[in-house]
Amino acid sequence: MPKPITHISSRCVPLNKDNVDTDQIIAARFLKVTSRKGLGEHAFSDFRYMEDGSPNLDFVLNQPQYAHARILVAGHNFGCGSSREHAPWALVDYGFEAIIATSFADIFKNNALKNGLLVIELPEAVVSRLRRDCDANPALRVDVDVEAQTVVIENQAEQHFEIGAFWKKCLMQGLDQVGYTLSFADQIKAYEDQRPAFA
Amino acid sequence: MPKTLYQKLWDAHVVHQEDPSSPALLFIDRHLIHEVTSPQAFTGLAERGIPLRRPDLTIATVDHSIPTLVGRSFPLKDAQAQAQIEALEANVKAQGIRYYGPDSGHQGIVHVIGPELGFTLPGQTIVCGDSHTATHGAFGSLAFGIGTSEIEHVFATQCLLQYPSKTMAINIHGALPEGVTAKDLILAIIAKLGMDAGTGYVLEFRGEAIRALSMEGRMTVCNMAIEAGARAGMIAPDETTFAYLKDKPLAPRGQAWEEAVAYWKTLATDEGASFDAVVELDATTLQPMVTYGTNPGLACGINENVPSPEAPPSHTQASDLADALDYMGLTAHQPMKGLPIDVVFIGSCTNSRLEDLEAAARVAKGRKVSPNVRALVVAGSQVVKEQAEVLGLDVIFKDAGFEWREPGCSMCIAMNGDAIEVGQYCASTSNRNFKGRQGKGGRSVLVSPAMAAAAAIHGKLVDVREVQKEAIHA
Ligand code: SF4
């Protein structure tokens, strides 16, 4: 069960890419695990490491000015492709708490939220400006308030983001969705009882 | 009020909704699991100390990390893959789940075995921890991929918390020309829409060209709905669907079959029902398709040239196209026809069914794979492999110089040691040409089975209709 989140205050890593697919976030060769832990070292592996395993210093995650940033800023359609939850596990294990993008793929969005990884959709102009600003000033701070549904970029106007009321409750309370659903056990049973024989 | 197929399935599966802002509790009729995305869900269930609610509605197989080399034996050399398979076997045993393992005669890619067992049925909600679960929508079911937390949720409750999706009708007008297949059709649809136009939508494929497709072809189309960003794609069930399912091992029988068919006939979208979006496509002008980029939306006809970043497709930014062409080693305006190919992969949940292998075998028959090409044929399941062998397709492939493998995902995802190398071009019948998907640094060109076989024979991309007329007419 993810721990509750209410605020995030961090510098950001700008990732100037659209359509970052889950194969890029965590390559399939790292999926042969039976635990959720320890995938952070493989996040963005093909970009982060050179052939010989040394870090690729051109890749933004390896640049010291972005170390310990807990917000990733990407382009549009982040997390497309496979349904592997290893992608948000890897991002969370790496240390990210939120991703800001113009849009997210459906399955990824669900998977991320289930792991307490906040996905924030903001307009194209805001997101591309934020990436440029983080490029120019890696120390730029961004504050996210889940309750108020706002993102405050240092010295800039506050941005509102949408997150469904249910997801907000889950994130802020660390609500266990399985437990929530099991509270409707009677309704599930009643539904099961009327299913047709062929179903 | 007239309803769409999707709305009918949604309404039929809502168990409860606490209030309008809460997600609905949707009952799940069928759950398929495999070794890669399930272990952490079983662990989660065990930590809760509760049983799996409906093992009778769940089946399991191994496909992603299992080797496909003939004569594969256990324990596997790859200790991690072995551990994953052992974990699955222990978990399914403990929970009483039907398991179609390597000794069952039914092992295969999860999206191939569900339908061929008759586990997949119309009118059902079907989930699996795999994005290509959309495949099962070909039967007129609501089928979508889920993450591991959701797998655990289904294990514990047999339900999922869901908000309704928007609906998009994809109307295909006219008939597909000869030599143009379901794979070409879906690639053409994605090339038109782009890889994220379907985000938030469920697609319903409709029209004459869709009705004319076999179940195999329909599965190929729905399989790739996710490549347009849609979690699910669906096709209303009809006589083709019923004929396919009749007498499948897990399909209903006798009176239950009659009742089921009567119900399934009511599922088609009502006249006058409205969709949130509608896309029209003319099938009659299509040609065999190839991809030139690093997502399935970057595709064109075999007789077309690579586009220029100065005039990218409407759904793609110039810089993304330039980046994709750079990775692919292609230049703007270059013809796709004639591109040299190093590896050919015929397989995956998109195109590894009997009809796919037959189409490839017709092209390969009596010919030889180009000496510069490594070519693999990986049947989607043990059942498909056996059927193909009865027809002698294995002999045709082997005589031509193809490797004839055991079933699994294989080079579609390159988890099991089957991979292409840096810089190699692979004509592949799979569904994703993402960077590194088929092996780090590898370059994938997505094509139909007949086009893949023709590429293997000629050592380059060709228009299968021009080079092998007899295979197309067979
Ligand atoms: S064949 Fe490929 S796309 Fe299909 S389930 Fe296996 S890995 Fe996924």
XYZ file of C-alpha atoms and ligand atoms in Angstrom:
681
model
C 0.000 0.000 0.000
C 1.492 3.380 -0.948
C 2.169 5.903 1.770
C -0.135 8.933 1.769
C 1.048 11.965 -0.175
C -0.153 15.489 0.292
C 2.729 17.746 -0.781
C 5.785 17.425 -2.974
C 8.434 20.102 -3.109
C 11.404 19.397 -5.318
C 13.534 20.403 -8.224
C 12.665 18.734 -11.554
C 14.401 16.680 -14.230
C 13.419 17.785 -17.739
C 13.085 14.877 -20.176
C 12.647 16.371 -23.622
C 10.807 13.467 -25.201
C 7.288 12.647 -26.296
C 5.872 9.123 -26.324
C 8.227 7.745 -23.675
C 7.122 4.103 -23.769
C 7.376 1.634 -20.930
C 10.061 -0.305 -22.806
C 12.241 2.809 -22.495
C 11.354 3.285 -18.824
C 12.215 -0.325 -18.003
C 13.483 -2.666 -20.710
C 11.964 -6.137 -20.901
C 15.205 -7.845 -19.942
C 14.733 -6.487 -16.421
C 11.260 -7.937 -15.990
C 12.410 -11.367 -14.910
C 11.976 -10.536 -11.271
C 9.453 -11.709 -8.737
C 9.636 -8.681 -6.446
C 8.694 -5.029 -6.874
C 11.889 -3.724 -5.353
C 15.216 -2.623 -6.728
C 14.170 -1.699 -10.262
C 15.299 1.910 -9.929
C 18.827 1.141 -11.053
C 17.407 -0.110 -14.374
C 15.104 2.857 -15.026
C 15.873 4.314 -18.472
C 18.742 1.868 -18.668
C 19.370 2.136 -22.410
C 19.780 5.905 -22.058
C 21.535 5.986 -18.715
C 24.351 3.563 -19.354
C 26.966 3.196 -22.095
C 27.786 -0.153 -23.715
C 30.399 -0.852 -21.022
C 27.953 -0.072 -18.224
C 29.419 3.311 -17.336
C 26.999 6.227 -16.978
C 26.123 8.210 -20.091
C 26.840 11.733 -18.928
C 24.811 13.207 -21.779
C 21.639 11.763 -20.320
C 19.848 14.156 -18.059
C 19.348 11.721 -15.171
C 23.102 11.401 -14.837
C 23.761 15.099 -14.572
C 24.665 16.085 -11.000
C 22.560 19.234 -11.037
C 19.448 17.039 -11.284
C 20.435 14.509 -8.641
C 17.734 13.928 -6.030
C 15.043 15.665 -8.094
C 11.742 13.955 -7.302
C 9.698 15.316 -10.191
C 10.169 14.248 -13.804
C 8.899 16.582 -16.520
C 8.236 14.876 -19.856
C 6.284 15.591 -23.061
C 3.071 13.987 -24.197
C 1.797 10.402 -24.101
C 4.168 9.406 -21.315
C 4.102 5.697 -20.405
C 2.608 4.357 -23.614
C 2.980 0.736 -24.666
C 3.103 -2.196 -22.338
C 1.043 -2.531 -19.147
C 4.082 -3.496 -17.062
C 3.761 -1.998 -13.602
C 7.517 -2.406 -13.424
C 7.620 1.039 -15.079
C 6.136 2.975 -12.141
C 7.911 0.625 -9.699
C 11.217 1.581 -11.322
C 10.385 5.290 -11.275
C 9.302 5.177 -7.642
C 12.321 3.094 -6.664
C 14.537 5.614 -8.446
C 13.060 8.300 -6.224
C 10.411 10.026 -8.291
C 7.213 11.128 -6.574
C 5.500 12.897 -9.477
C 5.586 13.073 -13.253
C 4.437 16.212 -15.045
C 3.482 15.772 -18.710
C 0.925 16.982 -21.213
C -0.701 13.535 -21.339
C -0.273 9.982 -20.104
C -1.193 6.583 -21.515
C -4.246 5.097 -19.782
C -2.752 1.961 -18.268
C 0.385 3.728 -17.081
C -1.664 6.417 -15.370
C -3.585 3.819 -13.402
C -0.465 1.878 -12.512
C 1.360 5.006 -11.390
C -1.461 6.239 -9.160
C -1.774 2.792 -7.586
C 1.823 3.175 -6.485
C 1.443 6.671 -5.131
C 3.279 8.161 -8.109
C 1.400 11.352 -8.870
C 0.721 11.979 -12.574
C 0.040 15.618 -13.354
C -1.302 16.747 -16.702
C -0.663 20.387 -17.552
C -1.099 22.328 -20.796
C 1.539 22.040 -23.480
C 2.722 25.631 -23.098
C 3.238 25.238 -19.348
C 5.036 21.920 -19.627
C 7.403 22.973 -22.387
C 8.199 26.197 -20.572
C 8.858 24.242 -17.391
C 11.279 21.973 -19.246
C 13.106 24.994 -20.657
C 13.201 26.671 -17.253
C 14.604 23.536 -15.626
C 17.205 23.326 -18.376
C 18.264 26.882 -17.675
C 17.942 26.695 -13.903
C 18.240 23.176 -12.472
C 17.676 24.504 -8.970
C 14.163 25.670 -9.873
C 11.698 24.486 -7.241
C 8.250 23.163 -7.909
C 5.629 22.698 -5.215
C 2.716 20.331 -5.638
C -0.284 20.472 -3.337
C -2.511 17.442 -3.813
C -5.386 18.729 -1.704
C -5.555 22.049 -3.572
C -4.679 20.331 -6.878
C -2.085 22.961 -7.662
C 1.423 23.128 -9.003
C 3.446 26.192 -8.122
C 6.511 26.757 -10.211
C 8.886 29.121 -8.442
C 8.081 32.741 -9.331
C 5.261 31.768 -11.668
C 1.491 31.694 -11.591
C -0.108 28.732 -9.875
C -1.352 25.927 -12.161
C -4.408 23.829 -11.430
C -4.454 20.127 -12.326
C -7.266 17.593 -12.498
C -7.324 14.432 -10.492
C -10.543 12.562 -9.858
C -12.018 12.861 -6.376
C -11.573 9.147 -5.784
C -7.919 9.133 -6.786
C -7.301 12.162 -4.646
C -8.750 10.384 -1.648
C -6.630 7.298 -2.397
C -3.433 9.323 -2.670
C -3.997 11.533 0.343
C -5.114 8.736 2.623
C -3.003 5.965 1.137
C -6.350 4.184 0.718
C -6.152 0.465 0.031
C -8.381 -0.128 -2.978
C -8.656 -3.844 -2.391
C -9.897 -3.156 1.133
C -12.324 -0.570 -0.237
C -13.710 -3.036 -2.774
C -13.978 -5.817 -0.212
C -16.289 -3.573 1.775
C -18.800 -4.283 -1.018
C -18.533 -8.054 -0.654
C -22.328 -8.423 -0.404
C -22.883 -6.641 -3.700
C -20.224 -8.769 -5.372
C -21.836 -11.923 -4.080
C -25.270 -10.788 -5.280
C -23.843 -10.051 -8.709
C -22.167 -13.452 -8.882
C -25.395 -15.194 -7.987
C -27.245 -13.786 -10.976
C -24.538 -14.396 -13.618
C -25.789 -16.694 -16.391
C -24.503 -20.259 -16.454
C -22.516 -19.753 -19.650
C -20.605 -16.730 -18.379
C -32.010 4.544 -25.807
C -29.847 2.868 -28.451
C -26.576 1.623 -26.996
C -23.145 0.783 -28.334
C -21.604 -2.643 -27.827
C -19.314 -1.075 -25.235
C -22.187 0.478 -23.296
C -24.021 -2.839 -23.246
C -21.000 -4.637 -21.840
C -20.332 -1.890 -19.322
C -23.914 -1.855 -18.064
C -23.998 -5.623 -17.788
C -20.950 -5.680 -15.517
C -21.427 -2.844 -13.047
C -21.702 -4.439 -9.620
C -21.939 -1.252 -7.624
C -21.052 2.418 -7.663
C -20.799 4.239 -4.367
C -21.549 7.695 -5.754
C -21.235 9.439 -9.124
C -17.677 10.597 -8.470
C -16.491 7.123 -7.496
C -15.345 4.544 -9.986
C -17.747 1.703 -10.718
C -17.040 -1.761 -9.454
C -16.880 -3.809 -12.632
C -17.172 -7.588 -12.446
C -14.454 -9.505 -14.286
C -15.555 -12.699 -16.044
C -12.195 -13.940 -17.232
C -8.674 -13.429 -15.932
C -5.590 -14.664 -17.773
C -2.214 -14.650 -16.099
C 1.387 -15.317 -17.090
C 4.737 -15.546 -15.352
C 6.021 -11.985 -15.740
C 3.352 -9.713 -14.292
C 1.737 -12.003 -11.714
C 4.317 -12.938 -9.035
C 4.104 -9.654 -7.141
C 0.300 -9.874 -7.212
C 0.377 -13.327 -5.618
C 2.777 -11.978 -2.999
C 0.395 -9.102 -2.304
C -2.519 -11.496 -1.940
C -0.525 -13.688 0.434
C 0.399 -10.651 2.545
C -3.293 -9.920 2.902
C -3.896 -13.463 4.012
C -6.960 -13.863 1.800
C -7.716 -16.474 -0.862
C -8.036 -15.883 -4.576
C -11.757 -15.297 -4.988
C -12.505 -17.061 -8.273
C -9.832 -19.525 -9.413
C -12.511 -20.987 -11.697
C -12.501 -17.759 -13.728
C -8.718 -17.646 -14.022
C -6.251 -19.469 -16.277
C -2.472 -19.354 -16.434
C 0.278 -20.094 -18.924
C 3.940 -19.273 -19.487
C 4.908 -17.288 -22.541
C 7.085 -14.218 -22.044
C 10.320 -15.539 -20.626
C 10.105 -19.169 -21.712
C 12.677 -20.232 -24.335
C 11.347 -21.240 -27.746
C 14.265 -23.397 -28.822
C 13.179 -26.869 -29.806
C 14.095 -29.315 -27.065
C 13.766 -26.739 -24.311
C 14.156 -28.437 -20.995
C 13.809 -27.480 -17.356
C 15.385 -26.150 -15.210
C 16.178 -23.336 -17.620
C 19.693 -21.992 -17.894
C 18.339 -18.518 -17.204
C 17.936 -18.675 -13.423
C 15.643 -15.638 -13.250
C 13.296 -17.025 -15.902
C 13.322 -20.363 -14.138
C 12.477 -18.677 -10.816
C 9.619 -16.798 -12.425
C 8.137 -19.945 -13.948
C 8.570 -21.863 -10.707
C 6.856 -19.055 -8.804
C 3.918 -19.185 -11.197
C 3.654 -22.960 -10.959
C 3.707 -22.871 -7.168
C 1.150 -20.065 -7.064
C -1.344 -21.642 -9.458
C -1.077 -24.922 -7.612
C -1.677 -23.298 -4.242
C -4.687 -21.361 -5.554
C -6.204 -24.114 -7.709
C -5.894 -22.224 -11.008
C -6.009 -24.124 -14.304
C -2.491 -24.052 -15.680
C -1.538 -24.591 -19.300
C 2.161 -25.255 -18.840
C 4.777 -26.654 -21.215
C 3.540 -30.235 -20.670
C -0.146 -29.473 -21.184
C -0.303 -29.444 -24.977
C -2.030 -26.060 -24.648
C 0.845 -23.792 -23.623
C 1.261 -20.655 -25.672
C 0.978 -16.898 -25.792
C -1.771 -15.968 -23.387
C -3.774 -14.132 -26.082
C -3.569 -17.080 -28.423
C -4.620 -19.749 -25.958
C -7.563 -17.868 -24.400
C -9.555 -17.872 -27.646
C -8.489 -21.316 -28.835
C -9.571 -22.844 -25.528
C -12.938 -21.093 -25.732
C -12.067 -19.362 -22.442
C -12.543 -16.089 -24.287
C -16.229 -15.581 -25.042
C -18.394 -12.721 -26.332
C -20.091 -10.395 -23.900
C -17.486 -10.823 -21.195
C -15.059 -8.644 -19.334
C -11.598 -10.090 -19.822
C -8.394 -8.852 -18.238
C -4.755 -9.850 -18.200
C -1.572 -8.212 -17.015
C -0.589 -7.468 -20.560
C -1.519 -4.570 -22.817
C -2.385 -6.804 -25.778
C -5.356 -8.202 -23.904
C -7.242 -5.996 -26.372
C -6.949 -9.037 -28.694
C -9.895 -10.753 -27.013
C -12.162 -7.853 -27.975
C -12.353 -9.526 -31.394
C -15.050 -11.727 -29.850
C -17.224 -8.829 -28.769
C -15.909 -8.772 -25.245
C -14.539 -5.894 -23.204
C -10.912 -6.917 -22.841
C -8.103 -4.756 -21.566
C -4.635 -4.882 -20.079
C -4.060 -4.212 -16.400
C -1.104 -3.664 -14.125
C 0.042 -5.922 -11.335
C -1.808 -4.014 -8.587
C -4.976 -4.557 -10.592
C -4.151 -8.256 -10.987
C -4.015 -8.452 -7.205
C -7.300 -6.554 -7.058
C -8.960 -9.097 -9.376
C -7.431 -11.989 -7.429
C -8.940 -10.644 -4.212
C -12.293 -9.333 -5.425
C -12.945 -10.532 -9.019
C -13.716 -6.876 -9.715
C -11.911 -3.768 -10.865
C -12.558 -0.135 -10.039
C -13.176 1.588 -13.356
C -14.437 4.770 -14.903
C -16.227 4.410 -18.256
C -14.206 5.097 -21.395
C -15.221 7.196 -24.352
C -16.172 5.300 -27.494
C -14.715 5.601 -30.976
C -16.194 3.938 -34.053
C -13.670 2.967 -36.699
C -15.766 2.427 -39.824
C -13.956 0.563 -42.582
C -15.654 0.975 -45.950
C -15.378 -1.441 -48.831
C -13.387 -4.652 -49.103
C -9.658 -5.116 -48.640
C -7.880 -5.598 -51.971
C -6.316 -8.978 -52.676
C -3.045 -9.481 -50.842
C -3.880 -6.858 -48.204
C -4.436 -8.386 -44.778
C -5.825 -7.608 -41.335
C -2.323 -6.579 -40.239
C -2.074 -4.069 -43.068
C -5.500 -2.738 -42.165
C -4.672 -2.117 -38.515
C -1.303 -0.584 -39.384
C -3.102 1.736 -41.813
C -5.578 2.710 -39.087
C -2.796 3.489 -36.616
C -0.802 5.354 -39.288
C -3.847 7.540 -39.806
C -4.675 8.091 -36.132
C -1.246 8.152 -34.533
C -0.182 6.235 -31.451
C -2.195 8.121 -28.869
C -5.438 9.165 -30.568
C -7.186 6.317 -28.781
C -6.129 7.347 -25.271
C -9.246 7.331 -23.100
C -11.281 5.499 -25.746
C -12.500 2.028 -26.500
C -12.455 1.386 -30.243
C -15.182 -0.484 -32.063
C -14.096 -1.715 -35.498
C -16.997 -1.860 -37.907
C -17.871 -2.150 -41.560
C -17.675 -4.492 -44.485
C -13.928 -5.201 -44.370
C -14.164 -6.115 -40.686
C -17.176 -8.408 -41.171
C -15.282 -10.224 -43.924
C -12.324 -11.014 -41.651
C -11.836 -14.416 -40.052
C -11.556 -14.565 -36.251
C -7.779 -14.711 -36.657
C -7.856 -11.507 -38.690
C -10.165 -9.818 -36.194
C -7.817 -10.741 -33.383
C -4.920 -9.170 -35.298
C -6.900 -5.943 -35.633
C -8.049 -5.752 -32.000
C -4.612 -6.818 -30.754
C -3.154 -3.538 -31.942
C -5.899 -1.237 -30.601
C -3.474 -0.465 -27.796
C -0.940 0.737 -30.369
C -3.369 3.548 -31.153
C -3.477 4.257 -27.408
C -6.835 2.554 -26.765
C -7.016 0.174 -23.861
C -9.574 -1.960 -25.684
C -10.726 -2.638 -29.228
C -13.822 -4.624 -30.055
C -15.803 -6.185 -32.870
C -19.432 -7.226 -32.476
C -19.897 -11.008 -32.473
C -21.567 -12.649 -35.480
C -21.864 -16.051 -37.152
C -18.088 -16.075 -37.790
C -17.539 -15.697 -34.035
C -20.023 -18.416 -33.100
C -18.642 -20.856 -35.673
C -15.124 -20.324 -34.314
C -16.152 -20.952 -30.711
C -18.454 -23.919 -31.196
C -17.009 -27.008 -29.504
C -13.899 -25.264 -28.209
C -12.793 -27.054 -25.023
C -14.048 -24.471 -22.503
C -16.943 -23.034 -24.530
C -20.476 -23.682 -23.269
C -22.255 -26.753 -24.618
C -25.789 -27.960 -25.257
C -28.507 -25.795 -23.749
C -25.980 -23.353 -22.312
C -24.520 -22.864 -25.808
C -27.948 -22.036 -27.243
C -28.642 -19.546 -24.473
C -25.224 -18.011 -24.874
C -25.599 -17.513 -28.633
C -29.037 -15.974 -28.150
C -27.511 -13.486 -25.716
C -24.443 -12.811 -27.839
C -26.687 -11.902 -30.768
C -28.081 -8.992 -28.758
C -24.703 -7.368 -28.221
C -24.181 -5.531 -31.514
C -24.302 -1.744 -31.367
C -27.880 -0.567 -31.846
C -28.905 1.384 -34.906
C -28.636 5.058 -34.024
C -26.341 4.635 -31.026
C -23.834 7.437 -30.841
C -20.073 7.322 -30.386
C -17.887 10.034 -28.906
C -15.732 9.961 -32.026
C -16.032 8.429 -35.477
C -13.239 7.619 -37.927
C -13.870 6.584 -41.532
C -11.387 4.640 -43.635
C -11.604 3.363 -47.187
C -10.269 -0.197 -47.367
C -10.228 -0.380 -51.136
C -7.172 1.838 -51.548
C -4.946 0.086 -49.003
C -1.708 -1.717 -49.804
C 0.625 -3.901 -47.720
C 2.024 -1.750 -44.904
C 5.479 -1.372 -43.372
C 6.665 0.751 -40.461
C 9.601 3.096 -40.897
C 9.815 4.603 -37.419
C 9.968 3.685 -33.762
C 6.270 3.526 -33.007
C 3.485 1.754 -34.911
C 1.925 5.046 -36.025
C 4.938 5.656 -38.242
C 3.855 3.339 -41.044
C 3.301 3.629 -44.792
C 2.493 1.504 -47.810
C 5.310 -0.684 -49.146
C 5.251 1.359 -52.335
C 5.606 4.655 -50.525
C 8.692 6.559 -49.480
C 9.883 7.473 -46.013
C 8.371 10.869 -45.154
C 10.532 13.875 -44.510
C 10.686 15.621 -41.138
C 9.747 18.694 -43.158
C 6.355 17.105 -43.812
C 5.731 14.627 -40.965
C 2.425 12.799 -40.520
C -0.092 15.100 -38.821
C 0.162 13.220 -35.502
C 3.947 13.416 -35.220
C 6.315 16.275 -34.527
C 9.159 16.914 -36.939
C 11.793 16.372 -34.251
C 10.262 13.025 -33.213
C 10.239 11.849 -36.808
C 13.833 12.968 -37.291
C 14.838 11.117 -34.129
C 13.004 7.968 -35.260
C 14.598 8.021 -38.712
C 17.997 8.517 -37.144
C 17.490 5.445 -34.932
C 16.177 3.457 -37.880
C 19.068 4.499 -40.133
C 16.607 5.737 -42.762
C 16.609 8.958 -44.760
C 13.702 11.095 -45.865
C 12.215 10.198 -49.273
C 13.959 6.819 -49.321
C 11.730 4.075 -50.804
C 10.815 1.406 -48.227
C 10.836 -1.215 -50.944
C 14.283 -2.731 -51.242
C 15.374 -2.068 -47.649
C 17.817 -4.897 -46.762
C 16.598 -7.147 -43.947
C 18.792 -9.128 -41.522
C 16.233 -10.956 -39.404
C 12.668 -12.103 -40.000
C 10.380 -12.907 -37.094
C 7.022 -14.537 -37.738
C 5.188 -14.860 -34.446
C 3.691 -12.892 -31.499
C 0.129 -12.519 -30.288
C -0.546 -10.361 -33.354
C 0.312 -12.909 -36.037
C 1.142 -16.417 -34.835
C -2.122 -18.224 -35.455
C -2.674 -20.927 -38.031
C -3.952 -18.545 -40.693
C -0.842 -16.386 -40.253
C 1.500 -19.334 -40.592
C -0.408 -20.567 -43.650
C -0.058 -17.158 -45.304
C 3.685 -17.150 -44.641
C 4.078 -20.768 -45.766
C 2.384 -20.059 -49.095
C 5.101 -17.499 -49.793
C 7.927 -19.687 -48.499
C 6.879 -22.890 -50.228
C 9.585 -24.234 -52.519
C 11.846 -21.236 -51.953
C 14.912 -20.489 -49.875
C 15.537 -17.902 -47.223
C 18.132 -15.400 -48.428
C 21.600 -16.382 -47.143
C 21.889 -13.014 -45.377
C 18.755 -13.520 -43.335
C 18.057 -15.307 -40.074
C 14.378 -16.252 -40.082
C 12.257 -17.611 -37.232
C 8.739 -18.952 -37.179
C 7.314 -19.159 -33.671
C 3.812 -20.614 -33.452
C 1.579 -18.877 -30.943
C 0.671 -22.029 -29.073
C 1.257 -25.742 -28.906
C -2.146 -26.224 -30.531
C -1.243 -23.961 -33.459
C 2.116 -25.705 -33.805
C 0.495 -29.106 -33.919
C -2.137 -28.008 -36.444
C 0.592 -26.499 -38.608
C 2.598 -29.709 -38.457
C -0.435 -31.740 -39.511
C -0.613 -29.494 -42.571
C 3.111 -29.895 -43.202
C 3.861 -26.212 -42.738
C 6.846 -27.026 -40.536
C 8.411 -28.937 -43.420
C 7.830 -26.052 -45.821
C 9.467 -23.629 -43.409
C 12.373 -25.848 -42.513
C 13.056 -26.739 -46.164
C 13.164 -23.038 -46.924
C 15.638 -22.398 -44.114
C 13.383 -20.969 -41.417
C 13.860 -21.994 -37.777
C 10.709 -23.728 -36.502
C 10.333 -22.955 -32.808
C 8.354 -23.869 -29.736
C 5.552 -21.448 -28.746
C 6.153 -18.252 -26.785
C 6.550 -14.502 -27.121
C 10.127 -14.933 -28.278
C 11.581 -12.119 -30.363
C 8.507 -9.941 -29.939
C 9.861 -8.819 -26.575
C 13.349 -10.368 -26.505
C 13.144 -11.554 -22.901
C 14.021 -15.167 -23.526
C 17.301 -14.803 -25.389
C 15.721 -14.442 -28.861
C 16.872 -10.974 -29.827
C 18.116 -8.940 -32.744
C 21.452 -7.177 -32.606
C 22.443 -3.535 -32.658
C 21.708 -1.973 -36.026
C 20.011 -5.033 -37.520
C 16.774 -4.660 -39.469
C 14.063 -7.111 -38.523
C 10.906 -7.597 -40.580
C 8.591 -8.635 -37.787
C 4.955 -9.661 -37.578
C 4.785 -8.419 -33.984
C 3.134 -5.236 -32.782
C 5.782 -2.891 -31.402
C 8.708 -1.269 -33.157
C 9.816 0.700 -30.099
C 13.507 1.377 -29.693
C 15.188 -1.712 -28.315
C 11.968 -3.695 -28.107
C 13.314 -6.689 -30.052
C 16.845 -6.298 -28.732
C 18.944 -3.333 -27.711
C 19.720 -1.147 -30.727
C 17.654 -3.334 -33.060
C 15.457 -1.852 -35.782
C 12.000 -3.332 -36.248
C 9.853 -3.074 -39.355
C 6.322 -4.270 -38.632
C 4.661 -6.212 -41.448
C 2.111 -8.941 -42.171
C 3.120 -12.626 -42.199
C 3.137 -12.832 -46.011
C 5.270 -9.692 -46.234
C 7.646 -11.060 -43.593
C 8.068 -14.344 -45.446
C 8.685 -12.486 -48.709
C 11.318 -10.333 -46.981
C 13.026 -13.501 -45.762
C 13.160 -15.001 -49.253
C 14.350 -11.836 -50.971
C 16.575 -10.491 -48.212
C 14.859 -7.134 -48.464
C 11.427 -5.539 -48.207
C 9.325 -6.330 -51.267
C 5.665 -5.996 -52.219
C 4.548 -9.560 -51.750
C 1.816 -9.033 -54.357
C 4.350 -8.282 -57.068
C 6.915 -10.935 -56.361
C 4.674 -13.861 -55.551
C 1.335 -13.654 -57.249
C 0.652 -17.360 -56.878
C 0.993 -17.195 -53.091
C -1.556 -14.417 -52.880
C -4.046 -16.235 -55.082
C -3.750 -19.511 -53.189
S 3.726 -11.811 -28.066
Fe 4.669 -9.853 -27.597
S 3.032 -8.409 -27.418
Fe 2.136 -10.436 -27.341
S 1.955 -10.928 -25.169
Fe 3.928 -11.709 -25.864
S 5.365 -10.061 -25.503
Fe 3.336 -9.167 -25.362
